[in-house]
Short mmCIF file of C-alpha atoms and ligand atoms in Angstrom, two decimals:
data_model
loop_
_atom_site.label_atom_id
_atom_site.label_comp_id
_atom_site.label_asym_id
_atom_site.label_seq_id
_atom_site.Cartn_x
_atom_site.Cartn_y
_atom_site.Cartn_z
CA MET A 178 132.06 153.44 132.13
CA SER A 179 131.49 150.21 134.05
CA MET A 180 133.00 147.00 132.61
CA PRO A 181 130.99 144.11 132.12
CA ALA A 182 131.23 142.03 135.49
CA ALA A 183 134.22 139.58 135.54
CA THR A 184 133.53 136.13 136.21
CA SER A 185 135.93 134.08 137.64
CA GLY A 186 135.76 130.21 137.78
CA GLY A 187 131.66 130.07 138.20
CA PRO A 188 130.39 127.05 136.11
CA ASP A 189 128.78 129.31 133.72
CA GLU A 190 131.97 130.93 132.84
CA GLY A 191 132.70 131.34 129.25
CA ARG A 192 129.11 130.69 128.36
CA ALA A 193 127.33 132.95 125.95
CA ARG A 194 124.23 134.92 127.01
CA HIS A 195 123.67 136.78 124.20
CA VAL A 196 124.21 136.07 120.45
CA ALA A 197 123.56 138.17 117.35
CA ILE A 198 123.81 137.20 113.56
CA ILE A 199 124.10 138.82 110.60
CA MET A 200 122.19 136.47 108.05
CA ASP A 201 124.06 136.96 104.77
CA GLY A 202 124.16 135.03 101.71
CA ASN A 203 120.85 134.40 100.66
CA GLY A 204 121.13 136.07 96.94
CA ARG A 205 124.49 134.09 96.27
CA TRP A 206 122.96 130.70 97.53
CA ALA A 207 120.09 131.18 95.06
CA LYS A 208 122.53 132.37 92.36
CA LYS A 209 124.71 129.48 92.78
CA ARG A 210 121.75 127.14 92.09
CA HIS A 211 120.45 129.06 89.05
CA LEU A 212 117.37 129.99 91.45
CA PRO A 213 115.43 133.43 91.96
CA ARG A 214 116.71 135.53 94.97
CA ALA A 215 113.20 134.87 96.68
CA VAL A 216 114.12 131.15 96.83
CA GLY A 217 117.16 132.03 98.69
CA HIS A 218 115.34 134.09 101.05
CA GLN A 219 112.80 131.56 101.61
CA ARG A 220 115.47 129.05 102.42
CA GLY A 221 116.92 131.81 104.62
CA VAL A 222 113.63 131.68 106.51
CA GLU A 223 113.86 127.97 106.67
CA ALA A 224 117.25 128.23 108.32
CA VAL A 225 115.80 131.23 110.86
CA ARG A 226 113.25 128.48 111.82
CA ALA A 227 115.93 125.77 112.38
CA VAL A 228 118.43 128.23 114.33
CA VAL A 229 115.56 129.24 116.44
CA ARG A 230 114.21 126.04 117.28
CA GLY A 231 118.36 124.98 118.16
CA ALA A 232 118.60 128.02 120.20
CA LYS A 233 116.62 126.36 122.75
CA GLY A 234 118.81 123.76 123.80
CA LEU A 235 122.05 126.02 123.67
CA GLY A 236 120.74 128.19 127.03
CA LEU A 237 120.97 131.26 125.28
CA GLU A 238 119.17 134.29 126.70
CA ALA A 239 118.88 136.22 123.74
CA LEU A 240 119.56 135.73 120.16
CA THR A 241 119.45 138.89 117.70
CA LEU A 242 118.51 138.57 113.97
CA TYR A 243 119.24 141.11 111.65
CA ALA A 244 116.27 140.66 109.49
CA PHE A 245 115.94 144.17 107.43
CA SER A 246 118.43 146.72 107.90
CA THR A 247 117.41 150.57 106.97
CA GLU A 248 119.74 150.05 103.86
CA ASN A 249 117.58 147.51 102.66
CA TRP A 250 114.74 150.14 101.28
CA ARG A 251 117.60 150.46 98.57
CA ARG A 252 116.67 146.92 97.20
CA PRO A 253 114.15 146.71 94.32
CA ASP A 254 110.42 147.02 95.32
CA ASP A 255 109.80 143.34 94.40
CA GLU A 256 112.57 142.00 96.65
CA ILE A 257 111.07 144.02 99.31
CA SER A 258 107.89 142.68 98.96
CA ASP A 259 109.21 139.31 98.84
CA LEU A 260 111.08 139.69 102.11
CA MET A 261 107.67 141.26 103.97
CA GLY A 262 105.79 138.45 102.46
CA LEU A 263 108.21 136.20 104.05
CA MET A 264 108.02 137.60 107.17
CA LYS A 265 104.27 137.40 107.69
CA ARG A 266 104.00 133.86 106.61
CA PHE A 267 107.04 133.07 109.13
CA ILE A 268 104.77 134.52 112.07
CA LEU A 269 101.44 133.24 111.01
CA SER A 270 103.00 129.73 110.74
CA ASP A 271 105.61 129.54 113.73
CA LEU A 272 104.09 132.07 116.12
CA GLU A 273 102.31 129.41 118.19
CA GLU A 274 105.35 127.23 118.07
CA MET A 275 107.54 130.00 119.46
CA ALA A 276 104.99 130.95 122.19
CA SER A 277 104.55 127.52 123.34
CA ASN A 278 108.30 127.24 123.73
CA ASN A 279 108.47 130.18 125.94
CA ILE A 280 110.15 132.13 123.69
CA ARG A 281 109.78 136.05 123.91
CA LEU A 282 109.60 138.09 120.55
CA LYS A 283 111.21 141.50 120.25
CA ILE A 284 111.70 143.67 117.65
CA ILE A 285 114.74 146.10 117.41
CA GLY A 286 114.44 149.07 114.95
CA ASP A 287 111.52 150.85 113.66
CA TYR A 288 109.28 148.40 112.60
CA LYS A 289 106.28 150.91 112.62
CA ALA A 290 107.53 152.15 109.04
CA PHE A 291 106.52 149.00 107.36
CA LYS A 292 102.91 148.74 105.84
CA PRO A 293 99.75 148.56 108.53
CA ASP A 294 99.20 144.77 108.23
CA VAL A 295 102.75 144.12 108.75
CA VAL A 296 102.85 146.18 111.65
CA GLU A 297 99.57 144.52 113.26
CA LEU A 298 100.78 141.01 112.69
CA ILE A 299 104.36 142.04 114.57
CA GLU A 300 102.30 143.62 117.38
CA GLY A 301 100.42 140.62 117.85
CA ALA A 302 103.27 138.35 118.07
CA LEU A 303 104.83 140.65 120.25
CA ALA A 304 101.64 140.75 122.54
CA ARG A 305 101.44 137.05 122.41
CA THR A 306 104.68 136.33 123.68
CA ALA A 307 105.23 139.36 125.88
CA ALA A 308 104.77 137.20 129.25
CA ASN A 309 107.33 134.66 128.27
CA THR A 310 110.54 133.95 130.15
CA GLY A 311 112.61 131.76 127.97
CA THR A 312 115.02 132.68 125.20
CA THR A 313 114.48 136.35 123.53
CA ILE A 314 114.27 136.28 119.97
CA ALA A 315 115.15 139.75 118.81
CA VAL A 316 114.57 140.46 115.37
CA ALA A 317 116.34 143.65 114.12
CA LEU A 318 113.70 145.41 111.45
CA ASN A 319 114.19 148.77 109.75
CA TYR A 320 117.26 148.81 111.99
CA GLY A 321 120.46 150.65 111.81
CA SER A 322 122.91 150.94 114.47
CA MET A 323 123.78 154.87 113.70
CA ASP A 324 120.13 155.38 113.84
CA GLU A 325 119.62 153.45 117.16
CA ILE A 326 122.62 155.24 118.47
CA ALA A 327 121.23 158.95 117.53
CA ARG A 328 117.72 157.91 118.86
CA ALA A 329 119.20 156.73 122.11
CA ALA A 330 121.36 159.81 122.56
CA THR A 331 118.44 162.34 121.83
CA ARG A 332 116.54 160.55 124.34
CA ALA A 333 119.26 160.61 126.92
CA ALA A 334 120.06 164.19 126.31
CA ALA A 335 116.51 164.99 127.20
CA GLU A 336 117.10 163.61 130.83
CA GLY A 337 120.26 164.70 131.60
CA PRO A 338 124.20 164.51 130.96
CA ILE A 339 124.85 162.31 127.76
CA THR A 340 127.48 159.56 129.29
CA PRO A 341 128.13 156.09 128.02
CA GLU A 342 125.61 154.69 130.50
CA SER A 343 122.65 157.14 129.73
CA ILE A 344 122.96 156.51 126.11
CA ALA A 345 123.28 152.53 126.73
CA ALA A 346 120.19 152.95 129.10
CA HIS A 347 118.00 154.00 125.95
CA LEU A 348 119.25 151.27 123.20
CA ASP A 349 116.85 149.47 121.77
CA THR A 350 118.41 146.14 123.31
CA ALA A 351 118.62 148.07 126.69
CA ASP A 352 116.63 145.27 127.91
CA LEU A 353 119.17 142.35 126.91
CA PRO A 354 122.05 140.77 128.29
CA PRO A 355 125.29 142.41 127.03
CA LEU A 356 126.31 141.01 123.31
CA ASP A 357 128.98 138.26 123.99
CA LEU A 358 129.21 137.00 120.36
CA LEU A 359 128.29 138.32 117.02
CA ILE A 360 128.27 135.96 113.83
CA ARG A 361 128.32 136.88 110.16
CA THR A 362 127.69 134.19 107.50
CA SER A 363 128.86 134.33 103.89
CA GLY A 364 132.22 135.21 104.35
CA GLU A 365 131.85 138.97 104.47
CA GLU A 366 133.72 140.31 107.37
CA ARG A 367 131.67 143.79 108.39
CA LEU A 368 129.25 145.02 110.86
CA SER A 369 127.31 146.64 108.11
CA ASN A 370 125.63 149.12 110.77
CA PHE A 371 124.46 146.27 113.21
CA LEU A 372 124.95 146.62 116.65
CA LEU A 373 128.08 148.99 116.67
CA TRP A 374 127.81 150.15 120.36
CA GLN A 375 126.68 146.69 121.58
CA ALA A 376 129.80 144.91 119.73
CA ALA A 377 132.49 147.14 121.43
CA TYR A 378 133.41 144.00 123.71
CA ALA A 379 131.43 140.92 121.55
CA GLU A 380 133.51 138.44 120.17
CA LEU A 381 133.31 138.44 116.34
CA TRP A 382 132.88 135.10 114.42
CA PHE A 383 132.95 134.92 110.59
CA THR A 384 132.09 131.68 108.48
CA GLU A 385 131.91 130.94 104.53
CA VAL A 386 128.57 129.05 105.20
CA LEU A 387 125.83 131.13 103.38
CA TRP A 388 123.07 131.85 105.71
CA PRO A 389 120.35 129.10 103.96
CA ASP A 390 123.08 126.34 104.92
CA PHE A 391 123.47 127.95 108.47
CA THR A 392 122.28 125.34 111.01
CA ALA A 393 121.96 125.19 114.76
CA GLU A 394 125.37 122.84 114.52
CA HIS A 395 127.23 125.95 113.03
CA LEU A 396 125.63 127.87 115.89
CA LYS A 397 127.16 125.30 118.17
CA GLU A 398 130.12 125.54 116.34
CA ALA A 399 130.36 129.15 117.21
CA LEU A 400 129.73 128.83 120.63
CA ASP A 401 132.17 126.39 121.35
CA ALA A 402 134.71 128.58 119.83
CA PHE A 403 133.41 131.64 121.82
CA ALA A 404 133.78 129.31 125.33
CA GLY A 405 137.39 128.86 124.31
CA ARG A 406 138.41 132.59 123.62
CA GLU A 407 139.65 134.65 126.55
CA ARG A 408 138.14 138.13 127.08
CA ARG A 409 140.11 140.80 128.67
CA TYR A 410 137.65 143.92 128.22
CA GLY A 411 140.88 145.79 127.60
CA GLY A 412 142.69 144.76 130.82
CA ARG A 413 145.57 142.16 130.70
C1 FPP B 35 121.07 139.00 103.11
O1 FPP B 35 121.11 138.03 102.10
C2 FPP B 35 119.79 138.42 103.79
C3 FPP B 35 118.88 139.64 103.94
C4 FPP B 35 119.06 140.87 103.37
C5 FPP B 35 117.58 139.18 104.19
C6 FPP B 35 117.57 138.51 105.79
C7 FPP B 35 116.21 137.70 105.76
C8 FPP B 35 115.68 136.63 106.09
C9 FPP B 35 116.79 135.52 106.66
C10 FPP B 35 114.40 136.14 106.13
C11 FPP B 35 113.50 136.79 106.93
C12 FPP B 35 113.52 136.71 108.24
C13 FPP B 35 112.81 136.20 109.56
C14 FPP B 35 113.09 136.38 110.76
C15 FPP B 35 111.69 135.93 109.06
P1 FPP B 35 121.29 138.83 100.62
O2 FPP B 35 120.27 139.01 100.04
O3 FPP B 35 122.15 140.26 101.01
O4 FPP B 35 122.38 137.87 100.17
P2 FPP B 35 123.60 138.44 99.10
O5 FPP B 35 124.76 139.07 99.77
O6 FPP B 35 124.45 136.77 98.67
O7 FPP B 35 123.12 139.07 97.87
#
């Protein structure tokens, strides 16, 4: 398999192009304050808004956010419907700002499993921003990495030999730059079925900060730590 191109001394060396975040800790944030979990998720959406706004000045080509996993269907129905409601309201309230900031929205995962009104809003948002050329905000919805790899392998096999390259070409993230940095909030240090393939050479950054408290400053802190790390891609 070809390695990511080595950079040597250019002005952008060490600059992250693609960052992904496992946004964890909404429930614990609410519990600490004796508030309903739904309030934690609401504050989580506010953190999404702040980070998306902040990403603009950080020169990222792509920011991938884990919003709803294939495992999240196991949560109680009222929590799932709170999350869907928040997603819908976020699109309605923030789409125009994102569109006018040249953001391109993308979904990874099988969002078509959601209710028709959610699917319709998502597709409207994708169409509205499809021609934009700035940062891609990729939202993972009904996403699981093992499911993604299985789907990619099936499509690769239909076309010819299965190789790392042929699988990679069919991943949901195939049109995004290689993943540079994966962040998880709330002190948990697991990948939880998120971007397993893409994380092969990514740097990992964990913070105790709960997602609702995460700001663009924390993102900058992670990017600064990334810029200081030496990546060897298995070489020396
Ligand atoms: C983890 O907190 C968070 C989630 C399962 C959902 C993340 C969703 C959002 C931040 C809002 C929707 C996103 C967009 C893009 C509008 P948890 O509930 O697992 O927290 P806990 O581990 O503390 O219980």
